[in-house]
Coordinates of N, CA, C and O in Angstrom, one line a residue:
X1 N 0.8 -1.2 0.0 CA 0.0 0.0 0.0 C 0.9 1.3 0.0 O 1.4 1.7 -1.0
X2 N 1.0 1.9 1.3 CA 1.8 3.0 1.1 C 2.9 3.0 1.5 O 2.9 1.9 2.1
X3 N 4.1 3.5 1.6 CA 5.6 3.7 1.3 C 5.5 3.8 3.1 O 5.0 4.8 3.6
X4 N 6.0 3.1 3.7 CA 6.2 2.9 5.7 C 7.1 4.1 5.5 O 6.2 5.0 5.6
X5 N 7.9 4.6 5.3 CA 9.4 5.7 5.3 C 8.9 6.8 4.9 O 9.3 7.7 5.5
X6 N 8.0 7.1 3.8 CA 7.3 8.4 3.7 C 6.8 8.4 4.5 O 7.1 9.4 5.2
X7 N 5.9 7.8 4.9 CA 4.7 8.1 5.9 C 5.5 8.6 7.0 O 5.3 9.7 7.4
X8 N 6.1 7.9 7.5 CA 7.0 8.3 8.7 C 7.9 9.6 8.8 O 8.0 10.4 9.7
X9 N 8.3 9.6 7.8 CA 9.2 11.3 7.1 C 8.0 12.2 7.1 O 8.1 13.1 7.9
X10 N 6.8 12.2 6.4 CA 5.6 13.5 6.4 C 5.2 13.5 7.8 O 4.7 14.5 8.4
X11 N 5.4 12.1 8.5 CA 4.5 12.7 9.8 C 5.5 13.5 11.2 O 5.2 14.0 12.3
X12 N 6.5 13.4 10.7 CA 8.0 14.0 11.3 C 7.8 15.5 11.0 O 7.9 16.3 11.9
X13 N 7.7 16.1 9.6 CA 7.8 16.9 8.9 C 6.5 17.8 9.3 O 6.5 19.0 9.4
X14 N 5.3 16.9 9.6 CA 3.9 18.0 9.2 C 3.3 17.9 11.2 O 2.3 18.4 11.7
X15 N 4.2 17.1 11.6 CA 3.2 17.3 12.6 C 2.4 15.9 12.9 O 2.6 14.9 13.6
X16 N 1.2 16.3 11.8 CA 0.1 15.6 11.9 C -0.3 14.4 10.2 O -0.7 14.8 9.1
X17 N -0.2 13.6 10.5 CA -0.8 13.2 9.3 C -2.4 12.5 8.9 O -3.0 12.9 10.0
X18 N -3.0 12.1 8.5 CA -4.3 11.5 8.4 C -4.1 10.5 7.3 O -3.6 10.7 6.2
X19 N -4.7 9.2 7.8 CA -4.2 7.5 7.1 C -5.8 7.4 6.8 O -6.6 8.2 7.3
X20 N -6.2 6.4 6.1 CA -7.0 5.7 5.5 C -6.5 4.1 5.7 O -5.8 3.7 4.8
X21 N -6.8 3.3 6.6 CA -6.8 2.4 6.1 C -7.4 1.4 5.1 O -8.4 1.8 4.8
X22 N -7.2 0.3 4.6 CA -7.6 -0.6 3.5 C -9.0 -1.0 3.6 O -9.6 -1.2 2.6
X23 N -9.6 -1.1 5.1 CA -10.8 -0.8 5.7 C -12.2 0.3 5.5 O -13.4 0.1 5.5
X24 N -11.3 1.5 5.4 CA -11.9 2.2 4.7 C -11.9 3.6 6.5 O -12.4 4.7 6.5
X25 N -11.3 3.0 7.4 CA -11.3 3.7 8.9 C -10.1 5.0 8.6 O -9.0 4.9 8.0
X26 N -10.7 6.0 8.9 CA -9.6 7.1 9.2 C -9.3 7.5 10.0 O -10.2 7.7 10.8
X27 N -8.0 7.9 10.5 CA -7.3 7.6 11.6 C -6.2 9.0 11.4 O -5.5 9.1 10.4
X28 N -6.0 10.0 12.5 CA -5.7 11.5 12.4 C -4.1 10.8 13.3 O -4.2 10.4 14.5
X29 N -3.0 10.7 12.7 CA -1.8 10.4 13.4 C -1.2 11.6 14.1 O -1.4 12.6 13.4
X30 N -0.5 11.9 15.1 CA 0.1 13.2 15.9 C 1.4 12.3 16.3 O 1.5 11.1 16.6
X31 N 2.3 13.6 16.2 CA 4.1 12.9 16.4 C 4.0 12.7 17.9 O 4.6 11.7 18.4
X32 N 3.1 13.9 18.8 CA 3.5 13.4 20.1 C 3.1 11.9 20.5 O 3.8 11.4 21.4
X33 N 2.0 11.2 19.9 CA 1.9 9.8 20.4 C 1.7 9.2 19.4 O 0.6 8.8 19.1
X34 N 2.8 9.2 18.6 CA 2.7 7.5 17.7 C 4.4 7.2 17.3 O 5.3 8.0 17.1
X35 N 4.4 6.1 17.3 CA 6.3 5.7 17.2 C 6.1 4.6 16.4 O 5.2 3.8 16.6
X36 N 6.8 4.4 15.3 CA 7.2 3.5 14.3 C 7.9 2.4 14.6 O 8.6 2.5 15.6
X37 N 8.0 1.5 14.2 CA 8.2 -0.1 14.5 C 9.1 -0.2 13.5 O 8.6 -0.9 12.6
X38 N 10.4 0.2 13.2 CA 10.9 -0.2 12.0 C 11.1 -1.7 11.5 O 11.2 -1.9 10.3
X39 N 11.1 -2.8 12.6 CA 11.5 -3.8 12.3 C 9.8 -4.4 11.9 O 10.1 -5.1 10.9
X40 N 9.0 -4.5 12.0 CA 7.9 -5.1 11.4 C 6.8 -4.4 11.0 O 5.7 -5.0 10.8
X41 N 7.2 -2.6 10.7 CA 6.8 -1.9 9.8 C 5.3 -1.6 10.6 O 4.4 -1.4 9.8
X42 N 4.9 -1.6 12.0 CA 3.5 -1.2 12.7 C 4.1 0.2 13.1 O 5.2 0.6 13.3
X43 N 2.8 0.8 12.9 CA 2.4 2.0 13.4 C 2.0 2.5 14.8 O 0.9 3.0 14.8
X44 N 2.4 2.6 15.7 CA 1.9 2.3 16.9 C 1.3 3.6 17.8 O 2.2 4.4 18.3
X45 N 0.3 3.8 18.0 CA -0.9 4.8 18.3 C -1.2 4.6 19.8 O -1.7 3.6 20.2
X46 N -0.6 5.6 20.6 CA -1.0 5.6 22.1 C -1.7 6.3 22.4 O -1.3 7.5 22.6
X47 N -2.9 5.9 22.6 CA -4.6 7.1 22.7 C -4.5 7.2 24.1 O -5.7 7.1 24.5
X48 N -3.6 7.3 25.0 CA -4.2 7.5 26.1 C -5.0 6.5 26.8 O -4.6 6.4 28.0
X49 N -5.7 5.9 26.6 CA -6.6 4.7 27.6 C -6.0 3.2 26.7 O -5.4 2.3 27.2
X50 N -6.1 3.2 25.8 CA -5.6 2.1 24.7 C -4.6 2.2 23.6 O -4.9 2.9 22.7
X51 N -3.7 1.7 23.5 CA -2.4 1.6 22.1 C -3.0 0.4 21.4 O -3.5 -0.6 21.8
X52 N -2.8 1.0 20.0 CA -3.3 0.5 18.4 C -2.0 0.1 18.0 O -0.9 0.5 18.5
X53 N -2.2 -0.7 17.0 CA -1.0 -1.5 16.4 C -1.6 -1.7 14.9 O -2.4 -2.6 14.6
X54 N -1.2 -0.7 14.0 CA -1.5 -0.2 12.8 C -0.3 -1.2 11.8 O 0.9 -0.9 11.9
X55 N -0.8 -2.1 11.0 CA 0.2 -2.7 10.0 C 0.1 -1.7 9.0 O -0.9 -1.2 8.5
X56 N 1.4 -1.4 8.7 CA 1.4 -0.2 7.5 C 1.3 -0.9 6.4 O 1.2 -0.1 5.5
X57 N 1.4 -1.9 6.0 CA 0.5 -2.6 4.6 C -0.6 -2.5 4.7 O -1.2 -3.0 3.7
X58 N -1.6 -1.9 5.8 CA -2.8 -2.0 5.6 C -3.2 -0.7 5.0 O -4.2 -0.7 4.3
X59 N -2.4 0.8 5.3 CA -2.5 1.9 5.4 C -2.9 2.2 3.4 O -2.0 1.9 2.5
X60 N -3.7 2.6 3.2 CA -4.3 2.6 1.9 C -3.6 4.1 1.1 O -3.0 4.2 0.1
X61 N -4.1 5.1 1.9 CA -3.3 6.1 1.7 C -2.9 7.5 2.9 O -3.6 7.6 3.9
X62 N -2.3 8.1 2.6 CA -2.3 9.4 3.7 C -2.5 11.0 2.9 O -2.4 11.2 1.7
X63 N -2.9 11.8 3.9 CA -2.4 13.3 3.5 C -2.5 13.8 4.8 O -2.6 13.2 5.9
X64 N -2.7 15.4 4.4 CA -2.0 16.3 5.6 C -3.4 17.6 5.3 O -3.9 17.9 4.2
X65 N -3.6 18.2 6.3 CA -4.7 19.2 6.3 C -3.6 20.3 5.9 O -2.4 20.4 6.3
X66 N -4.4 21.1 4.8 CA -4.2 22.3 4.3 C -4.2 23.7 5.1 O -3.4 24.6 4.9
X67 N -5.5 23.6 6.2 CA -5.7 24.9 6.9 C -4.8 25.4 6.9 O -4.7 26.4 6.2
X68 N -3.3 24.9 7.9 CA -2.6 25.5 9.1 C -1.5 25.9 8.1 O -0.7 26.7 8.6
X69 N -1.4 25.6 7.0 CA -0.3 26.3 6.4 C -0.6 27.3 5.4 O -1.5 27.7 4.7
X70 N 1.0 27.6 5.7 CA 0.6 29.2 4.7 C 1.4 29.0 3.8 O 2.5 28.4 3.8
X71 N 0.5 29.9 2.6 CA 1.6 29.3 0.8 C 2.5 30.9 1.2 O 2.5 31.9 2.0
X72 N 3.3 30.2 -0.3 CA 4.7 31.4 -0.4 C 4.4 32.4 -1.3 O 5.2 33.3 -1.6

């Protein structure tokens, strides 16, 4: 599905990312709680009451909200 190393580089870069999984679930990623699994490529989401274990082969696609930035 989507590229594990981009995803991880935009969500370094932007802050915040937003995934789609293959499911069709969307899911708002934030750098301060989620950490990468390099060795078996999970996504790992700590909500505070429950941590999620996201296979990034499942991840269908991502982007990043427009609002907060400003063009040149």
């Amino acid at each position: 599905m989507v590229n594990y190393q981009a995803l991880k580089s935009c969500l370094e870069k932007n802050g915040e990312v937003m995934i789609r999984t293959d499911t069709g679930e969307k899911i708002e990623l934030h750098k301060h709680n989620v950490k990468f699994d390099d060795s078996t490529k999970e996504i790992i989401v700590d909500a505070s009451s429950e941590t999620y274990w996201i296979d990034s082969d499942k991840v269908a696609y991502y982007w990043i909200h427009k609002e907060g930035f400003e063009s040149k």
